PDB file of C-alpha atoms in Angstrom:
ATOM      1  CA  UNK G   1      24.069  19.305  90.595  1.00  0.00           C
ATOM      2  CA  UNK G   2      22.385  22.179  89.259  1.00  0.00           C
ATOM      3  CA  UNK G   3      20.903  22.909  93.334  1.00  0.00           C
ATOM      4  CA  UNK G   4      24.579  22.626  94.432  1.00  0.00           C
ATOM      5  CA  UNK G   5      25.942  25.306  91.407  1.00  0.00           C
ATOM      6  CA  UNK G   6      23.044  27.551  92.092  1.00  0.00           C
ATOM      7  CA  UNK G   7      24.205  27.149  96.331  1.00  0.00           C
ATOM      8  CA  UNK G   8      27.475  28.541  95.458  1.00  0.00           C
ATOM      9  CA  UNK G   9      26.449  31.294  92.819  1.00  0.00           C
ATOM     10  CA  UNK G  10      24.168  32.530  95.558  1.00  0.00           C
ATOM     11  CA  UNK G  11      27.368  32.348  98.444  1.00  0.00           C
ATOM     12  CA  UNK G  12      29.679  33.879  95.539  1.00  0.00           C
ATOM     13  CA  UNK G  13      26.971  36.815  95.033  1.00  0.00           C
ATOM     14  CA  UNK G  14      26.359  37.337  98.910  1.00  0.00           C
ATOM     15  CA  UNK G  15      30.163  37.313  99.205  1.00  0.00           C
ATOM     16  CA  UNK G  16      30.308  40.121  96.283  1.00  0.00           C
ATOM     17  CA  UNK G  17      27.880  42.311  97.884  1.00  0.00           C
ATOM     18  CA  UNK G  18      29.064  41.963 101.504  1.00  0.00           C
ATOM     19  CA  UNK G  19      32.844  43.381  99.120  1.00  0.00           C
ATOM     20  CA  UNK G  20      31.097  45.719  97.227  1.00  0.00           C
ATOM     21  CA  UNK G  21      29.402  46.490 101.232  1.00  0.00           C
ATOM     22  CA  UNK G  22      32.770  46.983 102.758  1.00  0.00           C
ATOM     23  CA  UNK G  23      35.209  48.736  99.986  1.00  0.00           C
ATOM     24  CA  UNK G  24      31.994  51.305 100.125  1.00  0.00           C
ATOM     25  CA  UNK G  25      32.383  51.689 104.085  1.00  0.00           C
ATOM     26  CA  UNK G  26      36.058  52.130 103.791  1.00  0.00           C
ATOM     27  CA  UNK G  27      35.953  54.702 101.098  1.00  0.00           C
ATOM     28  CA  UNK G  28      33.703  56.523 103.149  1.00  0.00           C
ATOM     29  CA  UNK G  29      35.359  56.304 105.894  1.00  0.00           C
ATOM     30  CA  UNK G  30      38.550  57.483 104.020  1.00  0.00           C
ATOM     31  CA  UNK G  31      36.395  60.677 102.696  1.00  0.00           C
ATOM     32  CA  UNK G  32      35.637  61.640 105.930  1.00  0.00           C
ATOM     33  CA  UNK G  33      39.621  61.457 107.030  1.00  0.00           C
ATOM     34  CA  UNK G  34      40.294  63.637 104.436  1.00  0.00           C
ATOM     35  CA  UNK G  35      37.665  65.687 105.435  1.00  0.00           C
ATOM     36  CA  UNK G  36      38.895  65.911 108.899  1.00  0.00           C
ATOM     37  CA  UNK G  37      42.393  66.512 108.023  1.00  0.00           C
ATOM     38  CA  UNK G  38      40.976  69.291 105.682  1.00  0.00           C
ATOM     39  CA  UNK G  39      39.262  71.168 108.579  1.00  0.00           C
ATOM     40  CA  UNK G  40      42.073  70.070 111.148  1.00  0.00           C
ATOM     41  CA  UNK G  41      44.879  72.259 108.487  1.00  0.00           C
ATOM     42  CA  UNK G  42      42.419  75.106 108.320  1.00  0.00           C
ATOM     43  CA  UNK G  43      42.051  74.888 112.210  1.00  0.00           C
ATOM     44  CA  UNK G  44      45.759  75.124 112.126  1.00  0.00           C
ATOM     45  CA  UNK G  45      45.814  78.211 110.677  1.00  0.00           C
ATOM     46  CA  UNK G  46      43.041  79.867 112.593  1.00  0.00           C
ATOM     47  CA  UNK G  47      45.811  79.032 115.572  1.00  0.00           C
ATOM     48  CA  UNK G  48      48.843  79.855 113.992  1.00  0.00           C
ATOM     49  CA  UNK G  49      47.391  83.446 113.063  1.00  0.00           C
ATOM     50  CA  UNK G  50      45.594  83.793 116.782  1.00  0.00           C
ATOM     51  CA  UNK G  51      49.606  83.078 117.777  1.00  0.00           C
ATOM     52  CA  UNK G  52      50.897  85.685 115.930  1.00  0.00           C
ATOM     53  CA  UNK G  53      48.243  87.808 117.011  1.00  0.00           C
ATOM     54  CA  UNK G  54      49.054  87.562 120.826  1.00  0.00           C
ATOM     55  CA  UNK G  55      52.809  88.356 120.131  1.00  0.00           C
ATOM     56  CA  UNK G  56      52.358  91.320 117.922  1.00  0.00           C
ATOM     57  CA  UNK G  57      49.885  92.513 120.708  1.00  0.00           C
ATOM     58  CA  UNK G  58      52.466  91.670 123.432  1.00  0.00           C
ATOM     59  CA  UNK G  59      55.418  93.912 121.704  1.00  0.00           C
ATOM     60  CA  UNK G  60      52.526  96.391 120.457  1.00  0.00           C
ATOM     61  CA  UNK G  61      51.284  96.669 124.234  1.00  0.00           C
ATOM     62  CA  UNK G  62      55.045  97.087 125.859  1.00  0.00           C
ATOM     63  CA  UNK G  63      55.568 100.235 123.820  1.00  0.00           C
ATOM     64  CA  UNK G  64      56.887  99.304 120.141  1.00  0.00           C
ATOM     65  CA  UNK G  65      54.001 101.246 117.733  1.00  0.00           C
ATOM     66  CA  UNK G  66      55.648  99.390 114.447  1.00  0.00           C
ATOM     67  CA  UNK G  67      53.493  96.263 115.279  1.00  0.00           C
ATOM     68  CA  UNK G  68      50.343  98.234 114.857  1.00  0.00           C
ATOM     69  CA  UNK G  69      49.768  98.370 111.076  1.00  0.00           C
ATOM     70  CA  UNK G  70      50.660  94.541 111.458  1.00  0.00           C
ATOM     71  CA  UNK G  71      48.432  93.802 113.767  1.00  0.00           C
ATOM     72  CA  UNK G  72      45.236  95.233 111.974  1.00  0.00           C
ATOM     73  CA  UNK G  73      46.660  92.935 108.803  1.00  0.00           C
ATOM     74  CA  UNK G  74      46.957  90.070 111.318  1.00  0.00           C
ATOM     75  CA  UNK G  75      42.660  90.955 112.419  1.00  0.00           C
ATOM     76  CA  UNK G  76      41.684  90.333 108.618  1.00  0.00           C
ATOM     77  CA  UNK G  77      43.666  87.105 108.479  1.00  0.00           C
ATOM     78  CA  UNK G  78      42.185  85.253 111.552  1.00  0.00           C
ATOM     79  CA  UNK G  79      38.804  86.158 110.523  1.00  0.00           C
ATOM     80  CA  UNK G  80      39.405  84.720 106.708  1.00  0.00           C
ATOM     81  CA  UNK G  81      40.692  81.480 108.597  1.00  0.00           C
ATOM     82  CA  UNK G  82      37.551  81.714 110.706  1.00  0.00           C
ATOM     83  CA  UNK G  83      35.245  81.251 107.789  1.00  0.00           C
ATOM     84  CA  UNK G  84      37.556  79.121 105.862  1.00  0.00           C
ATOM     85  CA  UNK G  85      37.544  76.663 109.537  1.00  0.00           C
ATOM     86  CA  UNK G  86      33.672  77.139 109.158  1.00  0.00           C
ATOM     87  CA  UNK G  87      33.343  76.027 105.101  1.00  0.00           C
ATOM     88  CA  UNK G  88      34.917  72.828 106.266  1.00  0.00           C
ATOM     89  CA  UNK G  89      33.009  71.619 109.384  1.00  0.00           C
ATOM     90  CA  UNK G  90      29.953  71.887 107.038  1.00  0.00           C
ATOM     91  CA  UNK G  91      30.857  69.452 104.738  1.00  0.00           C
ATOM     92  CA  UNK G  92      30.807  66.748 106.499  1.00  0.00           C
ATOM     93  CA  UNK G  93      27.836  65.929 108.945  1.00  0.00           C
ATOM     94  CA  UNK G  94      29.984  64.374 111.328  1.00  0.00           C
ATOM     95  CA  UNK G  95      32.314  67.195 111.938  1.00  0.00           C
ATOM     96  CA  UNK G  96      28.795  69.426 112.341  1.00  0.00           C
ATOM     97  CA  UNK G  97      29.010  69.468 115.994  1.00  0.00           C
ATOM     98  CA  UNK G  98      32.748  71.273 115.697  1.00  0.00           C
ATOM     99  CA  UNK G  99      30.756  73.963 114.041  1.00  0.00           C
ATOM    100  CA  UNK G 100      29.271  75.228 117.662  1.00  0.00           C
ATOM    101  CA  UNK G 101      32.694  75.179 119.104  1.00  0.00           C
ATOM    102  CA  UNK G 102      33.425  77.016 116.615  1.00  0.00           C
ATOM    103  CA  UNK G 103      31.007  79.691 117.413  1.00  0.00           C
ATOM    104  CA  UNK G 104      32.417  80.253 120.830  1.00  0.00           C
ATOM    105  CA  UNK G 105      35.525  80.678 119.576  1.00  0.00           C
ATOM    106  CA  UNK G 106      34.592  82.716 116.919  1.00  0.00           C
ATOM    107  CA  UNK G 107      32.184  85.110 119.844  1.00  0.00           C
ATOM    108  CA  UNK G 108      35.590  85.304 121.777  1.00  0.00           C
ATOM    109  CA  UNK G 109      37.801  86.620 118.981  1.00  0.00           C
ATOM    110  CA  UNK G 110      35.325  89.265 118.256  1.00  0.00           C
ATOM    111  CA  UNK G 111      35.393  90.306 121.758  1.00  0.00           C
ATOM    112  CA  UNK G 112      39.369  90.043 122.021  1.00  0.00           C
ATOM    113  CA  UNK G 113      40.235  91.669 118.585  1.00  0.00           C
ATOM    114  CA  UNK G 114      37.651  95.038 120.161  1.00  0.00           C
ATOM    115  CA  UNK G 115      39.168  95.263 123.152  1.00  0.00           C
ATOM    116  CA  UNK G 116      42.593  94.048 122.617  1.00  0.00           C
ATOM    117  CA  UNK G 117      43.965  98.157 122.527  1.00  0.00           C
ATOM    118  CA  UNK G 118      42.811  98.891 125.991  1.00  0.00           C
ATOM    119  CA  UNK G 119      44.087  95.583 127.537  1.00  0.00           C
ATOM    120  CA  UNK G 120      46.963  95.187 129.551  1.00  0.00           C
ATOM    121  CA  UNK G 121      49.858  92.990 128.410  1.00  0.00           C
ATOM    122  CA  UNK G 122      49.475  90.225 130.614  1.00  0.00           C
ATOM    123  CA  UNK G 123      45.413  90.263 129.746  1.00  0.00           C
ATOM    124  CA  UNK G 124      46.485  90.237 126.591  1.00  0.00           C
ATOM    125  CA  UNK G 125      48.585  87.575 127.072  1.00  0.00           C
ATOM    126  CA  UNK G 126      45.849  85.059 128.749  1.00  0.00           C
ATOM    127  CA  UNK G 127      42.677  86.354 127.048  1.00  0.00           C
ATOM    128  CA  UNK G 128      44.737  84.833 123.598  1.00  0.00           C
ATOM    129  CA  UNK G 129      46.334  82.023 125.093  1.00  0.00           C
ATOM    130  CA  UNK G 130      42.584  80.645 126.165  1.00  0.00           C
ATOM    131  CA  UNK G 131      41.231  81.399 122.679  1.00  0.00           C
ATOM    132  CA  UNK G 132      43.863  79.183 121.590  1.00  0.00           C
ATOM    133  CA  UNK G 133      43.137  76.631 123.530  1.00  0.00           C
ATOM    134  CA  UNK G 134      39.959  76.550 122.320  1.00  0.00           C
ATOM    135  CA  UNK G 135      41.026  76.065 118.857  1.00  0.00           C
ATOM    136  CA  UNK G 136      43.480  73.258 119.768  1.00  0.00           C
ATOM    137  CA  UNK G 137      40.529  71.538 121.447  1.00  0.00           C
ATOM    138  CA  UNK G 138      38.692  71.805 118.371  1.00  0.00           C
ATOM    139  CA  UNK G 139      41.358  70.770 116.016  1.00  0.00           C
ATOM    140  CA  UNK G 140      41.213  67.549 118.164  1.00  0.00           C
ATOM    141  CA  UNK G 141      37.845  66.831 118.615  1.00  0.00           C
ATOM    142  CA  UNK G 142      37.568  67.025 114.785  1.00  0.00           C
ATOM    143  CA  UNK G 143      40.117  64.736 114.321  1.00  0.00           C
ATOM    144  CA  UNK G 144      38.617  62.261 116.379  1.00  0.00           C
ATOM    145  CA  UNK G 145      35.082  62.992 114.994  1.00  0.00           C
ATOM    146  CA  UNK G 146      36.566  62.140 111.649  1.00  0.00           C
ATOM    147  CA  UNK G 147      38.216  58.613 112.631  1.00  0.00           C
ATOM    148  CA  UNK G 148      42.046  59.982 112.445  1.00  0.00           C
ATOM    149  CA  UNK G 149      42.720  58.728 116.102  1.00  0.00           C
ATOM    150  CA  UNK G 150      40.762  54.997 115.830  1.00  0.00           C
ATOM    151  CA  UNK G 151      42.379  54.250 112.293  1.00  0.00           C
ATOM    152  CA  UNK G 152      42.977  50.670 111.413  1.00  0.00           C
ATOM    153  CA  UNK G 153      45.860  51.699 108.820  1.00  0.00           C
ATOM    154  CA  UNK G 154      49.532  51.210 110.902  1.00  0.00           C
ATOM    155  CA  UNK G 155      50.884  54.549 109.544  1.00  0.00           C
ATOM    156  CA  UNK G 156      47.623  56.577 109.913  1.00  0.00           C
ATOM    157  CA  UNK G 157      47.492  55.234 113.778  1.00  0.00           C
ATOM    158  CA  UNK G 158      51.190  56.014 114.098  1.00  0.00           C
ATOM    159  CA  UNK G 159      51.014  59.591 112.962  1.00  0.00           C
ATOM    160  CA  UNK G 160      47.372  60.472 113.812  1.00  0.00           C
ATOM    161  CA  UNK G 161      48.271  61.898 117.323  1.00  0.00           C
ATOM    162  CA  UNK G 162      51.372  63.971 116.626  1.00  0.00           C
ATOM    163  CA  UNK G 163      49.513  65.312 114.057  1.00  0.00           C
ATOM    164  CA  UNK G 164      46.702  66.279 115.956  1.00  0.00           C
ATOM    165  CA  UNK G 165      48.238  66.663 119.778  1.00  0.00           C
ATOM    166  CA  UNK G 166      51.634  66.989 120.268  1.00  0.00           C
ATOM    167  CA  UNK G 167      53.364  69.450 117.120  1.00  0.00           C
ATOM    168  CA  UNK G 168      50.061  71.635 117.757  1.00  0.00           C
ATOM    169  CA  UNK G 169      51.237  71.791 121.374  1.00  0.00           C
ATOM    170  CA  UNK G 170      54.754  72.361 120.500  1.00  0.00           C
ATOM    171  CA  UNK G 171      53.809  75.461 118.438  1.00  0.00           C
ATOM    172  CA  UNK G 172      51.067  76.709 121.254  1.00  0.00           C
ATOM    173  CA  UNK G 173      54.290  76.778 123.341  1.00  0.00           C
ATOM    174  CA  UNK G 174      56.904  78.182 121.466  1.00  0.00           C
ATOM    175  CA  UNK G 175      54.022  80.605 120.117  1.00  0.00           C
ATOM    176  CA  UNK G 176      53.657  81.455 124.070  1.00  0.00           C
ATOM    177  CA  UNK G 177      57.034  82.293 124.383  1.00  0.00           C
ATOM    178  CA  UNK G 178      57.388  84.170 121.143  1.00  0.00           C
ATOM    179  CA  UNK G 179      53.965  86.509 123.146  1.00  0.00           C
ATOM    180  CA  UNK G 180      56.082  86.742 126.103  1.00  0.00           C
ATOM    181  CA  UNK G 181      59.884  87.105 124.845  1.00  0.00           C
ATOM    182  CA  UNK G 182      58.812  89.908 122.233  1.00  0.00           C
ATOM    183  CA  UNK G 183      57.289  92.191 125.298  1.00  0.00           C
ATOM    184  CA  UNK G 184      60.074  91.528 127.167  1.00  0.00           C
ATOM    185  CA  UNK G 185      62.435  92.900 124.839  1.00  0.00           C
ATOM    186  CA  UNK G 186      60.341  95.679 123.633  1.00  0.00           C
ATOM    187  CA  UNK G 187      60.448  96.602 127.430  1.00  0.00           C
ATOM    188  CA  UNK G 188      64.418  95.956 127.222  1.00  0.00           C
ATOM    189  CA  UNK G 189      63.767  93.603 130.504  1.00  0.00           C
ATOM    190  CA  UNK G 190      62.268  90.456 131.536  1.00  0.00           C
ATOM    191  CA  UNK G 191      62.765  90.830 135.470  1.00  0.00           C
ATOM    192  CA  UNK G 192      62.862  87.650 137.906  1.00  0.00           C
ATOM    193  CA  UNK G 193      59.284  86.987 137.044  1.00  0.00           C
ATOM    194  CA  UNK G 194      59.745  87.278 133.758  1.00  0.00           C
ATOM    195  CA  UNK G 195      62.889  84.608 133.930  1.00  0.00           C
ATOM    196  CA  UNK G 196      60.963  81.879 135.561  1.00  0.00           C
ATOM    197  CA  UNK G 197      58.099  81.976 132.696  1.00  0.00           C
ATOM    198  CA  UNK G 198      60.544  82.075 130.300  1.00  0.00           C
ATOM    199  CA  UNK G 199      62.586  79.017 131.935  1.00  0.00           C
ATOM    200  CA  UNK G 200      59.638  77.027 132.307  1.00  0.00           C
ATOM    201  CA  UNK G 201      58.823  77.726 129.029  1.00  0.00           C
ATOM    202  CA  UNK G 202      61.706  76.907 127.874  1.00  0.00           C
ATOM    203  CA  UNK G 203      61.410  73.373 129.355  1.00  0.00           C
ATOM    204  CA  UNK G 204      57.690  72.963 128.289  1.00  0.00           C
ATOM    205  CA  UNK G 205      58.987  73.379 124.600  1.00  0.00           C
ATOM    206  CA  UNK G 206      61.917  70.726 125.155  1.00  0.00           C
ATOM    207  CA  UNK G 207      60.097  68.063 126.138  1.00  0.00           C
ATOM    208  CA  UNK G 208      56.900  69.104 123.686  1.00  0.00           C
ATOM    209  CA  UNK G 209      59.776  69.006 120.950  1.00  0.00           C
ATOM    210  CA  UNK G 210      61.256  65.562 122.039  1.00  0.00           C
ATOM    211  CA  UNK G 211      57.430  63.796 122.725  1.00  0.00           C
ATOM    212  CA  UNK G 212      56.528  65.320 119.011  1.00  0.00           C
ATOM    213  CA  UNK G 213      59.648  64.735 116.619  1.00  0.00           C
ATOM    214  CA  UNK G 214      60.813  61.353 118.392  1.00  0.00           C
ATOM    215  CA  UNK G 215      57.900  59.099 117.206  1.00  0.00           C
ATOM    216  CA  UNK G 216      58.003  60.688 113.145  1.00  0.00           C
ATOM    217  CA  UNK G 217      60.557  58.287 112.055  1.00  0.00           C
ATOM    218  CA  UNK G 218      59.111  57.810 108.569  1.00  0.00           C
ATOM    219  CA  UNK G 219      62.148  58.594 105.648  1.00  0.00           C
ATOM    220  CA  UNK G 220      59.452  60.893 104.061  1.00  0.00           C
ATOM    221  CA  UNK G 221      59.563  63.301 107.197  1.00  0.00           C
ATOM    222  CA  UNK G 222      63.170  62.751 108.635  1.00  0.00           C
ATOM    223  CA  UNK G 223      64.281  66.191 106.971  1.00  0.00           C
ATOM    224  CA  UNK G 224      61.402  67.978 107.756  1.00  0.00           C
ATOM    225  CA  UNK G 225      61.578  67.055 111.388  1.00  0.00           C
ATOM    226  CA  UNK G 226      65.711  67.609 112.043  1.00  0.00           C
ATOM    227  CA  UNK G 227      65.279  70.977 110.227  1.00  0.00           C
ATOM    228  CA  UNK G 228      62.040  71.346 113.045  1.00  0.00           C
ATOM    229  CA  UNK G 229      64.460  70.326 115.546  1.00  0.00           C
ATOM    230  CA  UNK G 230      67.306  72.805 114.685  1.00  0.00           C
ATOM    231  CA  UNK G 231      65.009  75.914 114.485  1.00  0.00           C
ATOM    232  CA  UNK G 232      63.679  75.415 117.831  1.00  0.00           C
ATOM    233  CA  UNK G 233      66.661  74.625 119.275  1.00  0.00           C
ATOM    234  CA  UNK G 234      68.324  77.728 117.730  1.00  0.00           C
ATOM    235  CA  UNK G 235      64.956  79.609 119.441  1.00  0.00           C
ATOM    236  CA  UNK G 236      66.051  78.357 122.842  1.00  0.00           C
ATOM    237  CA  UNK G 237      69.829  79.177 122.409  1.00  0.00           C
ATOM    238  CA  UNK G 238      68.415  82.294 122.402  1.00  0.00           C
ATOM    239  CA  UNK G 239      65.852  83.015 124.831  1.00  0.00           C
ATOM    240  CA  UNK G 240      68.621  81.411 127.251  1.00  0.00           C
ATOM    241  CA  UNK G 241      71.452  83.992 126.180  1.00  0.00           C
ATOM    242  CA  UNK G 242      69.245  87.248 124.692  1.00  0.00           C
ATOM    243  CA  UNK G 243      66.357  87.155 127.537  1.00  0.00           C
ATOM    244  CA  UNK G 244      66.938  84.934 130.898  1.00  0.00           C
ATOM    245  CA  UNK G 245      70.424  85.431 130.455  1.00  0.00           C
ATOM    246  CA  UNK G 246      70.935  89.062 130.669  1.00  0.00           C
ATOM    247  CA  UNK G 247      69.545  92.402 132.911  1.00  0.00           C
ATOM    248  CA  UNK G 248      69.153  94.735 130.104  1.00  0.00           C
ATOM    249  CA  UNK G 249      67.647  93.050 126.827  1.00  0.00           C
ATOM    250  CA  UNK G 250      69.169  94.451 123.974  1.00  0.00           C
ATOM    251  CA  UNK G 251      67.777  92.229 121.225  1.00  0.00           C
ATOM    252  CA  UNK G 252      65.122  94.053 119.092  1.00  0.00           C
ATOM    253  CA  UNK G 253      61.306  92.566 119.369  1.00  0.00           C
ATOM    254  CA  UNK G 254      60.936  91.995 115.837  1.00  0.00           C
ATOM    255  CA  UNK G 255      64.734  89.305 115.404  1.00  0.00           C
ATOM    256  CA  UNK G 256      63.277  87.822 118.744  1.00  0.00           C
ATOM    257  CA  UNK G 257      59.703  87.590 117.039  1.00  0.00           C
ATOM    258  CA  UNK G 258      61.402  86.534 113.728  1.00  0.00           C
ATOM    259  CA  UNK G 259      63.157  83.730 115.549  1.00  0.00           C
ATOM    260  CA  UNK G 260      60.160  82.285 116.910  1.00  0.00           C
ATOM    261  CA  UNK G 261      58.427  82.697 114.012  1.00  0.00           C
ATOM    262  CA  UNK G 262      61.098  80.770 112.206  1.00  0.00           C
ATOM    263  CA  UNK G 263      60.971  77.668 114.743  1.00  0.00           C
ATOM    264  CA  UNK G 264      56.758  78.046 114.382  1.00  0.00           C
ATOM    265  CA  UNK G 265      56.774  77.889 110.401  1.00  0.00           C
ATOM    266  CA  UNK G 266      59.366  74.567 110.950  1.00  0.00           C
ATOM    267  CA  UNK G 267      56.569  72.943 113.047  1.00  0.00           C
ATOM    268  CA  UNK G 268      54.067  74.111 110.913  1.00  0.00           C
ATOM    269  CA  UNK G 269      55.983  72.722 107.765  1.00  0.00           C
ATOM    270  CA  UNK G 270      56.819  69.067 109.683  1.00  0.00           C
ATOM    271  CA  UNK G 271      52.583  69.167 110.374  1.00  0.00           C
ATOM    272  CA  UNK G 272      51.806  69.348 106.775  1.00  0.00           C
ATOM    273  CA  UNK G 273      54.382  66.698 105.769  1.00  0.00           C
ATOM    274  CA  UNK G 274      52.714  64.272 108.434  1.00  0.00           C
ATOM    275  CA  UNK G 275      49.089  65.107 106.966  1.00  0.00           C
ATOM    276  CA  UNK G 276      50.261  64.353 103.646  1.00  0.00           C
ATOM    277  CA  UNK G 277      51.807  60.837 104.796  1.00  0.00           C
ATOM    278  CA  UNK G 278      48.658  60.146 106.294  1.00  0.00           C
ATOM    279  CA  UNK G 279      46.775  60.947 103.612  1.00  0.00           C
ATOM    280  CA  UNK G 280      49.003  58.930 101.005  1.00  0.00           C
ATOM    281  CA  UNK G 281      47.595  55.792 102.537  1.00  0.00           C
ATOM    282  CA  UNK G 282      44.172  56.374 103.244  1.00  0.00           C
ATOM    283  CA  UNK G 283      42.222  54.090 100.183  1.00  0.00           C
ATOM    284  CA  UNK G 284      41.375  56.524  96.703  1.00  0.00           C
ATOM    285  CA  UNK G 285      38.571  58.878  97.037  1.00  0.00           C
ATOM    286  CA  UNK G 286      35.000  57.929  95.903  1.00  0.00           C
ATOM    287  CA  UNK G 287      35.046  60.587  92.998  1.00  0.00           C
ATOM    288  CA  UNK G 288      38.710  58.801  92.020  1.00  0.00           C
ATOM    289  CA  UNK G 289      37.347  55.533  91.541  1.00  0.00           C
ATOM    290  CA  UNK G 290      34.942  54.168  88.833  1.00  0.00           C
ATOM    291  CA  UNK G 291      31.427  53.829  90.568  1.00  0.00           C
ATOM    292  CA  UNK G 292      30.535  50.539  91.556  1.00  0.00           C
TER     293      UNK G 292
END
């Protein structure tokens, strides 16, 4: 009798530890989602101000001087989001490798935000829109580095991959066409060439907009996601009647940029929402929890 209750105490203890083992592997792993969607919303707005960057450079570089001043103030805000970006990736070892992407990225802003003034608009226009793409392949490879993409929790796994691919790729495009619509109406013309980009933009961003908004049916982000829906929709309304749809552009830069910028800050706001959901039901920090 007493070999038989000392058998189970021991199975009861081994089946303790082997909890106490895996509620300590899942809080860590929860730490380092938070951690990755920590860096992923700073790498967010490293991209959103490298966006707004390219089209104050576009309308700055087609002849309309009242972008300047803005565009020095937009110089000191990428590079605080830079080193903010940085601060992240070193808090977590796993994210460290993100850290020498990083440094490329951060060796090609340098580079762009010298020579930017003597650029053309169209070098403009691709020397930013490859920096950004740098950044969006960072802000996924953190996210996967950080477990966001393999997550075992149904809404985590559901939202992981909007979050991290497809409403940073609707902004990159309507940020695009923000770049390109704003020189075009600083010039006062888009010409035939200038029609097609916009077009195919205009597409791009459609079906970006339907692939990102159609899977976020959670209550908690229905709002967020029609208002997302309406802004961008109310973007295209007007690059089809304002830009493509007319030979002499009349609409000033800064509505057109305003516009965009309105339709950006709506994906930007439906982002945040999602990285709060997922974060709601990732399991209590370490630090919140009595130490076991």
């Amino acid at each position: 009798m007493a070999a038989m209750t000392a058998s189970v105490g021991a199975v009861l203890a081994a089946t303790a530890i082997l909890g106490w083992a895996q509620a300590r592997h899942d809080r860590r792993r929860a730490d380092l989602r938070r951690q990755g969607l920590a860096a992923a919303r700073a790498g967010l707005a490293l991209m959103t101000a490298v966006q707004q960057h390219r089209g104050m450079a576009a309308a700055l570089l087609s002849g309309d001087g009242s972008f300047a001043a803005r565009l020095a103030d937009k110089q000191r805000e990428v590079a605080d989001a830079l080193a903010t970006l940085g601060e992240q990736l070193a808090r977590a070892p796993e994210l460290a490798a993100g850290a020498r992407r990083l440094e490329n990225v951060r060796a090609a802003w340098l580079q762009l935000r010298e020579q930017v003034h003597g650029y053309g608009v169209e070098h403009s226009f691709t020397a930013h829109t490859t920096l950004v793409r740098e950044v969006l392949y960072l802000l996924g490879d953190t996210g996967e580095r950080a477990g966001l993409l393999e997550a075992r929790e149904a809404t985590v796994a559901r939202l992981a991959e909007p979050l991290l691919l497809r409403l940073p790729l609707l902004a990159e495009s309507i940020g695009q066409a923000r770049a390109l619509g704003a020189g075009f109406a600083a010039k006062g013309q888009c010409g035939a060439v200038g029609r097609i980009r916009l077009s195919f933009l205009g597409r791009r961003i459609r079906d970006n907009l339907a692939q990102a908004v159609g899977d976020l049916d959670a209550p908690a982000l229905t709002v967020r996601a029609a208002t997302c829906r309406q802004r961008v929709e109310a973007l295209l309304g007007e690059i089809e009647t304002e830009l493509i749809g007319t030979d002499r552009i009349t609409l000033p830069p800064d509505a057109y940029f305003r516009t965009a910028t309105a339709a950006i800050d709506a994906c930007l706001a439906l982002w945040h929402a999602t990285a709060e959901a997922v974060e709601q039901v990732l399991p209590a920090p370490r630090t919140a929890l009595a130490r076991i």
